[in-house]
Amino acid sequence: MTNPPSDPWWLFRDNRPLSTYVHLDSAAAGRSSRKTLSTVAGYAEREAIAGGHVAAAEASRVIGAGRTTLAKLLGVEPGGIAFVESATAALGVLLRAWPLMAGSTVAVLPSDWGPAIDAFTDRGLRVAQLAVDGSGLIDLDALRHFVALTPPAFVHLMMVASHRPLVQPVAEAVSICQAAGVPVWVDAAQALGHVDAACGADAIYATSRKWLCGPRGVGVIAVASSWWRRLRPRASEMDREQAEPDDSPVLLLESREAHYAGRIGLCAAVGEHVALGPDAVRARLADVGRLTREALADVRGWEVVPATDGAAGASAITALRPVAGQKVAAVRSMLLTDHQIVTTAAVPARAPYEMKEPYLRIAPHVDVTAEDLAMVRRALPAS
Ligand SMILES: Cc1ncc(COP(=O)(O)O)c(C=O)c1O
């Protein structure tokens, strides 16, 4: 895989703080570059020099440029971007601001993110499951019938699954739903910076810290312009009065008090992603997923969960199923403590409609090397 230092992806590693850890958990949190880290620190220092609000005003152009880039990556107009604190916070804000009636139905995929399903029930929504094929891919013909015959208030699609390599044909599903007048929200927490997330959704939300390698504590909502005036942001009168006349109403979804340094850091990380070339990153991550699954294919005591990719892209995530009674949480701890290999123990509550048992998740970024994967191979316990 990566052959330092001639390989272009070696630079990705070289641009990050030196580490003796093997990082195979980008789906949990990517490693920020030194540039992103110094941008965050520099901005925080500027707040202490000029004052928090003065620093924010000074940074408005940087934030504006970040909004424009994120809007492009998420497929909306720049006025459709709101910064929040996480993907979970984004979903909560959307659920409060979208014109929804209690008791309405949201349709989800069986692979959908467990905490999102909890948030829907908490909001008083009825949750229906969309039909999928044997591999978990959405059945587009069944979707066409479903939205025509029993249209839900909205459809929620997780673009890239978190627990196994599964990428949904979201753009196609969005066109089908929109043709039937059903809005679509897309969870792009694992998609932004990983596959092409600009899918035409009515609302799409993501997080900074995973594949974009931005700071923690920052998330983003993107809303299609046809919905801007229909939203009901829960902003106070004071916040509304302070908005500029030509501000997009989507800005009212943002929390006024926020970790501005994190937002600025996300703008830096997005800039680096664009400089690398989003298409090149996607192609490399698709290769990384394939090469990882090949490298771990015949490890004793583990089974590689097959990948389900499609036109929408391919996942860099690998899921390993223990077949010799190993406890995934204990293996994850052992890998970290004994080998400094960072992985994720993915519990069934992540995807409660689909997962029956925990998986060990291996999620390298573009800089993974054959040596990294060989280390995991050697370290995985056969029983
Ligand atoms: C598919 C998916 N959706 C949502 C989330 C929640 O993201 P956050 O931790 O930023 O709230 C995650 C986090 O792992 C995820 O994988």
Short mmCIF file of C-alpha atoms and ligand atoms in Angstrom, two decimals:
data_model
loop_
_atom_site.label_atom_id
_atom_site.label_comp_id
_atom_site.label_asym_id
_atom_site.label_seq_id
_atom_site.Cartn_x
_atom_site.Cartn_y
_atom_site.Cartn_z
CA MET A 1 0.00 0.00 0.00
CA THR A 2 1.71 3.25 1.04
CA ASN A 3 5.46 3.31 0.34
CA PRO A 4 6.96 6.23 2.21
CA PRO A 5 8.11 8.75 1.26
CA SER A 6 7.37 8.55 -2.49
CA ASP A 7 3.66 7.87 -2.09
CA PRO A 8 1.48 11.04 -2.15
CA TRP A 9 -0.58 9.74 0.78
CA TRP A 10 2.55 9.63 2.92
CA LEU A 11 2.28 13.41 3.08
CA PHE A 12 -1.08 13.05 4.78
CA ARG A 13 0.65 11.20 7.63
CA ASP A 14 3.63 13.52 7.57
CA ASN A 15 1.30 16.52 8.01
CA ARG A 16 0.05 15.13 11.33
CA PRO A 17 1.72 14.97 14.73
CA LEU A 18 4.12 12.04 15.05
CA SER A 19 2.43 9.10 16.70
CA THR A 20 3.44 5.61 17.71
CA TYR A 21 -0.21 4.51 17.55
CA VAL A 22 -1.64 2.70 14.54
CA HIS A 23 -4.80 4.65 13.77
CA LEU A 24 -7.56 2.47 12.38
CA ASP A 25 -10.50 4.44 13.76
CA SER A 26 -11.16 7.32 11.35
CA ALA A 27 -14.84 6.36 11.39
CA ALA A 28 -14.77 7.32 15.08
CA ALA A 29 -12.42 10.31 14.87
CA GLY A 30 -9.84 11.18 12.20
CA ARG A 31 -6.48 12.64 13.09
CA SER A 32 -6.28 16.40 12.59
CA SER A 33 -3.36 17.83 10.67
CA ARG A 34 -0.83 20.15 12.31
CA LYS A 35 -2.30 22.97 10.22
CA THR A 36 -5.83 22.36 11.55
CA LEU A 37 -4.51 22.09 15.10
CA SER A 38 -2.52 25.32 14.83
CA THR A 39 -5.51 27.10 13.25
CA VAL A 40 -7.64 26.13 16.26
CA ALA A 41 -4.95 27.18 18.73
CA GLY A 42 -4.20 30.41 16.83
CA TYR A 43 -7.85 31.40 16.80
CA ALA A 44 -8.25 30.64 20.52
CA GLU A 45 -5.24 32.88 21.19
CA ARG A 46 -6.72 35.64 19.04
CA GLU A 47 -9.87 35.48 21.18
CA ALA A 48 -7.72 36.14 24.25
CA ILE A 49 -5.97 39.04 22.48
CA ALA A 50 -8.81 40.82 20.69
CA GLY A 51 -11.84 39.51 22.57
CA GLY A 52 -14.12 36.61 21.63
CA HIS A 53 -16.66 38.61 19.67
CA VAL A 54 -14.07 40.75 17.90
CA ALA A 55 -12.18 37.60 16.85
CA ALA A 56 -15.41 36.09 15.51
CA ALA A 57 -16.10 39.19 13.43
CA GLU A 58 -12.53 39.14 12.09
CA ALA A 59 -12.94 35.47 11.10
CA SER A 60 -16.20 35.99 9.22
CA ARG A 61 -14.55 35.66 5.78
CA VAL A 62 -12.85 32.41 6.74
CA ILE A 63 -16.14 31.04 8.07
CA GLY A 64 -17.93 32.25 4.93
CA ALA A 65 -15.44 30.44 2.70
CA GLY A 66 -15.84 27.30 4.83
CA ARG A 67 -19.62 27.50 4.47
CA THR A 68 -19.29 27.76 0.69
CA THR A 69 -17.02 24.71 0.48
CA LEU A 70 -19.18 22.64 2.82
CA ALA A 71 -22.28 23.64 0.85
CA LYS A 72 -20.66 22.33 -2.32
CA LEU A 73 -19.62 19.07 -0.68
CA LEU A 74 -23.14 18.59 0.73
CA GLY A 75 -25.01 19.78 -2.37
CA VAL A 76 -26.81 22.90 -1.12
CA GLU A 77 -26.47 26.67 -1.57
CA PRO A 78 -24.03 28.41 0.83
CA GLY A 79 -26.91 30.01 2.77
CA GLY A 80 -28.11 26.50 3.64
CA ILE A 81 -25.25 25.73 6.02
CA ALA A 82 -25.56 25.87 9.82
CA PHE A 83 -22.79 24.92 12.25
CA VAL A 84 -23.80 22.90 15.29
CA GLU A 85 -21.97 20.71 17.79
CA SER A 86 -22.20 17.19 16.31
CA ALA A 87 -24.24 15.06 13.93
CA THR A 88 -26.48 14.11 16.86
CA ALA A 89 -27.02 17.78 17.70
CA ALA A 90 -27.78 18.43 14.02
CA LEU A 91 -30.51 15.82 14.01
CA GLY A 92 -31.99 17.25 17.21
CA VAL A 93 -32.05 20.76 15.72
CA LEU A 94 -33.69 19.50 12.51
CA LEU A 95 -36.31 17.59 14.50
CA ARG A 96 -37.23 20.76 16.38
CA ALA A 97 -37.21 23.10 13.39
CA TRP A 98 -38.84 21.00 10.65
CA PRO A 99 -42.61 21.40 10.28
CA LEU A 100 -43.55 17.96 11.65
CA MET A 101 -46.65 16.77 13.42
CA ALA A 102 -46.37 14.38 16.37
CA GLY A 103 -47.45 10.93 15.28
CA SER A 104 -46.11 11.41 11.72
CA THR A 105 -44.06 8.64 10.19
CA VAL A 106 -40.36 8.64 9.36
CA ALA A 107 -39.08 5.81 7.17
CA VAL A 108 -35.57 4.51 7.85
CA LEU A 109 -33.22 1.80 6.63
CA PRO A 110 -32.63 -1.33 8.73
CA SER A 111 -28.94 -0.30 8.85
CA ASP A 112 -29.83 3.12 10.31
CA TRP A 113 -27.95 4.62 13.25
CA GLY A 114 -29.56 3.52 16.55
CA PRO A 115 -29.39 6.91 18.30
CA ALA A 116 -31.21 8.50 15.31
CA ILE A 117 -34.06 5.99 15.72
CA ASP A 118 -34.17 6.85 19.43
CA ALA A 119 -34.36 10.56 18.58
CA PHE A 120 -37.29 9.95 16.20
CA THR A 121 -39.26 8.01 18.82
CA ASP A 122 -38.42 10.64 21.42
CA ARG A 123 -39.92 13.29 19.08
CA GLY A 124 -43.14 11.24 18.95
CA LEU A 125 -42.62 9.95 15.41
CA ARG A 126 -43.65 6.51 14.19
CA VAL A 127 -40.71 4.70 12.63
CA ALA A 128 -41.28 2.55 9.51
CA GLN A 129 -38.60 0.41 7.91
CA LEU A 130 -37.76 0.61 4.21
CA ALA A 131 -37.33 -2.56 2.20
CA VAL A 132 -33.76 -3.62 1.37
CA ASP A 133 -32.19 -6.46 -0.59
CA GLY A 134 -30.23 -9.32 0.98
CA SER A 135 -27.12 -7.16 1.35
CA GLY A 136 -28.92 -4.26 3.04
CA LEU A 137 -29.10 -1.96 -0.01
CA ILE A 138 -32.29 0.02 -0.36
CA ASP A 139 -34.80 -1.56 -2.77
CA LEU A 140 -35.53 1.38 -5.08
CA ASP A 141 -38.64 -0.20 -6.67
CA ALA A 142 -40.13 -0.92 -3.26
CA LEU A 143 -39.27 2.67 -2.23
CA ARG A 144 -41.13 4.02 -5.28
CA HIS A 145 -44.26 2.07 -4.28
CA PHE A 146 -43.92 2.92 -0.60
CA VAL A 147 -43.71 6.70 -1.06
CA ALA A 148 -46.53 6.66 -3.63
CA LEU A 149 -48.93 4.58 -1.52
CA THR A 150 -48.10 5.53 2.08
CA PRO A 151 -45.97 8.70 1.97
CA PRO A 152 -44.20 9.31 5.30
CA ALA A 153 -43.49 12.82 6.64
CA PHE A 154 -39.90 12.24 5.53
CA VAL A 155 -37.43 9.52 4.70
CA HIS A 156 -34.16 9.30 6.65
CA LEU A 157 -31.24 7.66 4.86
CA MET A 158 -27.85 6.84 6.30
CA MET A 159 -25.51 7.23 3.35
CA VAL A 160 -22.51 5.29 4.66
CA ALA A 161 -23.13 2.79 7.44
CA SER A 162 -20.97 3.04 10.53
CA HIS A 163 -20.76 -0.65 11.47
CA ARG A 164 -20.00 -2.37 8.14
CA PRO A 165 -18.96 -1.43 4.59
CA LEU A 166 -22.31 -0.38 3.13
CA VAL A 167 -22.90 2.64 0.88
CA GLN A 168 -26.49 3.40 -0.12
CA PRO A 169 -27.54 4.78 -3.54
CA VAL A 170 -28.86 7.88 -1.83
CA ALA A 171 -29.02 10.22 -4.87
CA GLU A 172 -31.33 7.76 -6.68
CA ALA A 173 -33.49 7.32 -3.58
CA VAL A 174 -33.72 11.11 -3.14
CA SER A 175 -35.02 11.57 -6.71
CA ILE A 176 -37.66 8.87 -6.19
CA CYS A 177 -38.86 10.38 -2.90
CA GLN A 178 -38.86 13.96 -4.17
CA ALA A 179 -40.85 12.95 -7.27
CA ALA A 180 -43.52 11.71 -4.83
CA GLY A 181 -43.30 14.93 -2.76
CA VAL A 182 -41.58 13.22 0.18
CA PRO A 183 -38.59 15.08 1.66
CA VAL A 184 -35.39 13.20 2.47
CA TRP A 185 -32.95 13.80 5.30
CA VAL A 186 -29.54 12.23 4.93
CA ASP A 187 -27.15 11.23 7.70
CA ALA A 188 -23.75 11.94 6.16
CA ALA A 189 -21.79 11.54 9.41
CA GLN A 190 -19.73 8.76 7.80
CA ALA A 191 -20.07 10.10 4.25
CA LEU A 192 -18.64 13.63 4.29
CA GLY A 193 -14.99 13.48 3.20
CA HIS A 194 -15.41 9.77 2.36
CA VAL A 195 -17.83 9.42 -0.60
CA ASP A 196 -19.69 11.93 -2.77
CA ALA A 197 -22.26 13.33 -0.32
CA ALA A 198 -23.86 15.93 -2.65
CA CYS A 199 -27.02 13.91 -3.24
CA GLY A 200 -29.80 16.54 -3.56
CA ALA A 201 -31.29 15.79 -0.13
CA ASP A 202 -33.72 18.24 1.50
CA ALA A 203 -31.60 18.16 4.64
CA ILE A 204 -28.24 16.53 5.20
CA TYR A 205 -26.08 16.57 8.29
CA ALA A 206 -22.59 15.48 9.24
CA THR A 207 -19.76 15.85 11.69
CA SER A 208 -16.35 17.47 11.47
CA ARG A 209 -14.19 14.94 13.27
CA LYS A 210 -14.41 11.76 11.20
CA TRP A 211 -13.24 11.55 7.58
CA LEU A 212 -12.61 15.32 7.26
CA CYS A 213 -10.30 15.14 10.31
CA GLY A 214 -11.64 18.41 11.70
CA PRO A 215 -11.92 19.21 15.42
CA ARG A 216 -14.30 17.41 17.74
CA GLY A 217 -17.44 19.18 18.94
CA VAL A 218 -18.45 20.57 15.55
CA GLY A 219 -21.21 19.36 13.27
CA VAL A 220 -22.95 20.76 10.25
CA ILE A 221 -26.49 20.90 8.86
CA ALA A 222 -27.19 21.61 5.19
CA VAL A 223 -30.72 22.52 4.10
CA ALA A 224 -32.00 22.79 0.52
CA SER A 225 -33.16 26.32 -0.32
CA SER A 226 -36.78 25.22 -0.92
CA TRP A 227 -37.02 24.56 2.85
CA TRP A 228 -35.31 27.69 4.24
CA ARG A 229 -38.51 29.67 4.77
CA ARG A 230 -40.50 26.67 5.97
CA LEU A 231 -38.20 25.92 8.91
CA ARG A 232 -39.22 27.01 12.39
CA PRO A 233 -35.91 27.62 14.16
CA ARG A 234 -36.26 27.71 17.95
CA ALA A 235 -34.21 30.92 18.18
CA SER A 236 -34.93 33.53 20.84
CA GLU A 237 -36.34 36.96 20.00
CA MET A 238 -32.95 38.42 20.93
CA ASP A 239 -31.18 36.19 18.40
CA ARG A 240 -33.74 37.02 15.71
CA GLU A 241 -33.29 40.76 16.32
CA GLN A 242 -29.52 40.42 16.01
CA ALA A 243 -29.73 38.67 12.63
CA GLU A 244 -28.80 40.79 9.60
CA PRO A 245 -31.71 41.42 7.16
CA ASP A 246 -30.13 39.36 4.39
CA ASP A 247 -29.01 36.48 6.66
CA SER A 248 -30.34 33.09 5.62
CA PRO A 249 -32.97 31.77 8.07
CA VAL A 250 -30.85 28.60 8.29
CA LEU A 251 -28.34 30.59 10.40
CA LEU A 252 -30.97 30.68 13.15
CA LEU A 253 -30.41 26.93 13.55
CA GLU A 254 -26.92 27.65 14.89
CA SER A 255 -26.22 27.95 18.57
CA ARG A 256 -25.08 31.53 19.13
CA GLU A 257 -22.60 30.56 21.79
CA ALA A 258 -20.29 27.96 20.33
CA HIS A 259 -16.76 26.64 20.08
CA TYR A 260 -15.75 29.11 17.35
CA ALA A 261 -12.19 27.81 17.31
CA GLY A 262 -13.61 24.41 16.38
CA ARG A 263 -15.66 25.90 13.54
CA ILE A 264 -12.59 27.71 12.22
CA GLY A 265 -10.64 24.46 12.55
CA LEU A 266 -13.28 22.66 10.49
CA CYS A 267 -12.94 25.32 7.80
CA ALA A 268 -9.17 24.64 7.74
CA ALA A 269 -9.72 20.86 7.55
CA VAL A 270 -12.21 21.27 4.71
CA GLY A 271 -9.69 23.47 2.89
CA GLU A 272 -7.08 20.71 3.21
CA HIS A 273 -9.57 18.11 1.96
CA VAL A 274 -10.29 20.22 -1.11
CA ALA A 275 -6.57 20.77 -1.70
CA LEU A 276 -6.02 16.98 -1.64
CA GLY A 277 -8.89 16.61 -4.13
CA PRO A 278 -12.18 15.08 -2.91
CA ASP A 279 -12.31 12.68 -5.89
CA ALA A 280 -8.77 11.48 -5.24
CA VAL A 281 -9.54 11.00 -1.52
CA ARG A 282 -12.71 9.03 -2.35
CA ALA A 283 -10.87 6.79 -4.80
CA ARG A 284 -8.06 6.20 -2.32
CA LEU A 285 -10.51 5.43 0.53
CA ALA A 286 -12.31 2.94 -1.72
CA ASP A 287 -8.93 1.24 -2.34
CA VAL A 288 -8.11 1.38 1.37
CA GLY A 289 -11.34 -0.47 2.19
CA ARG A 290 -10.71 -3.11 -0.46
CA LEU A 291 -7.05 -3.58 0.48
CA THR A 292 -7.88 -3.80 4.19
CA ARG A 293 -10.51 -6.46 3.59
CA GLU A 294 -8.07 -8.38 1.41
CA ALA A 295 -5.29 -8.08 3.99
CA LEU A 296 -7.51 -9.40 6.78
CA ALA A 297 -9.45 -11.93 4.70
CA ASP A 298 -8.13 -15.15 6.13
CA VAL A 299 -7.14 -14.24 9.68
CA ARG A 300 -7.89 -17.21 11.93
CA GLY A 301 -10.89 -16.69 14.22
CA TRP A 302 -12.30 -13.73 12.27
CA GLU A 303 -14.58 -13.31 9.29
CA VAL A 304 -14.55 -10.18 7.12
CA VAL A 305 -18.10 -8.86 6.64
CA PRO A 306 -18.57 -8.51 2.84
CA ALA A 307 -18.66 -5.02 1.36
CA THR A 308 -21.78 -3.62 -0.31
CA ASP A 309 -20.78 -0.66 -2.44
CA GLY A 310 -22.31 0.82 -5.50
CA ALA A 311 -22.32 3.76 -7.85
CA ALA A 312 -22.50 6.08 -4.83
CA GLY A 313 -19.01 5.06 -3.70
CA ALA A 314 -17.16 2.48 -1.69
CA SER A 315 -16.50 2.38 2.02
CA ALA A 316 -13.10 2.41 3.72
CA ILE A 317 -14.68 0.67 6.69
CA THR A 318 -13.97 -3.00 7.43
CA ALA A 319 -16.01 -5.02 9.92
CA LEU A 320 -14.58 -8.18 11.48
CA ARG A 321 -16.89 -10.77 12.99
CA PRO A 322 -15.40 -12.94 15.72
CA VAL A 323 -16.06 -16.61 14.94
CA ALA A 324 -14.16 -18.24 17.79
CA GLY A 325 -15.96 -16.72 20.76
CA GLN A 326 -13.67 -13.67 21.20
CA LYS A 327 -15.18 -10.72 23.08
CA VAL A 328 -14.90 -7.72 20.75
CA ALA A 329 -14.63 -5.10 23.52
CA ALA A 330 -11.81 -7.05 25.17
CA VAL A 331 -10.00 -7.46 21.83
CA ARG A 332 -10.31 -3.73 21.16
CA SER A 333 -8.77 -3.00 24.60
CA MET A 334 -5.99 -5.54 24.11
CA LEU A 335 -5.10 -4.11 20.68
CA LEU A 336 -4.85 -0.66 22.20
CA THR A 337 -2.99 -1.57 25.38
CA ASP A 338 -0.62 -4.23 24.08
CA HIS A 339 -0.08 -3.01 20.49
CA GLN A 340 -1.12 0.68 20.36
CA ILE A 341 -3.57 -0.18 17.60
CA VAL A 342 -6.71 2.01 17.75
CA THR A 343 -9.89 0.31 16.53
CA THR A 344 -13.57 0.40 17.48
CA ALA A 345 -15.80 -2.17 19.16
CA ALA A 346 -19.08 -1.65 17.31
CA VAL A 347 -21.99 -2.74 19.50
CA PRO A 348 -25.38 -3.87 18.10
CA ALA A 349 -27.11 -0.72 19.48
CA ARG A 350 -25.43 1.17 16.62
CA ALA A 351 -27.77 -0.46 14.12
CA PRO A 352 -30.39 -2.20 16.28
CA TYR A 353 -32.62 -3.28 13.39
CA GLU A 354 -29.79 -5.09 11.71
CA MET A 355 -26.85 -5.95 14.00
CA LYS A 356 -27.08 -9.14 16.00
CA GLU A 357 -23.56 -9.18 17.48
CA PRO A 358 -20.61 -6.81 18.00
CA TYR A 359 -18.06 -6.28 15.23
CA LEU A 360 -14.48 -5.09 15.44
CA ARG A 361 -14.31 -2.06 13.13
CA ILE A 362 -11.13 -1.23 11.25
CA ALA A 363 -11.35 2.19 9.62
CA PRO A 364 -7.99 3.43 8.28
CA HIS A 365 -7.54 6.73 6.49
CA VAL A 366 -5.69 7.36 3.22
CA ASP A 367 -2.25 7.01 4.85
CA VAL A 368 -2.59 3.39 5.98
CA THR A 369 0.37 1.17 5.11
CA ALA A 370 0.71 -2.54 4.42
CA GLU A 371 2.82 -2.69 7.60
CA ASP A 372 -0.08 -1.24 9.66
CA LEU A 373 -2.40 -3.95 8.37
CA ALA A 374 0.20 -6.66 8.88
CA MET A 375 0.46 -5.53 12.52
CA VAL A 376 -3.30 -5.93 13.02
CA ARG A 377 -3.18 -9.34 11.36
CA ARG A 378 -0.50 -10.50 13.76
CA ALA A 379 -2.19 -8.98 16.81
CA LEU A 380 -5.73 -10.34 16.28
CA PRO A 381 -6.35 -13.26 18.66
CA ALA A 382 -7.45 -16.47 16.92
CA SER A 383 -9.66 -17.46 19.85
C1 LIG B 1 -23.74 7.03 10.87
C2 LIG B 1 -23.59 7.94 12.05
N1 LIG B 1 -24.54 8.84 12.31
C3 LIG B 1 -24.44 9.69 13.35
C4 LIG B 1 -23.36 9.66 14.18
C5 LIG B 1 -23.29 10.61 15.35
O1 LIG B 1 -22.30 11.55 15.13
P1 LIG B 1 -21.84 12.52 16.31
O2 LIG B 1 -21.02 11.67 17.23
O3 LIG B 1 -21.07 13.62 15.65
O4 LIG B 1 -23.05 13.01 16.99
C6 LIG B 1 -22.34 8.74 13.95
C7 LIG B 1 -21.17 8.68 14.84
O5 LIG B 1 -20.40 7.75 14.87
C8 LIG B 1 -22.45 7.85 12.85
O6 LIG B 1 -21.51 6.93 12.59
#
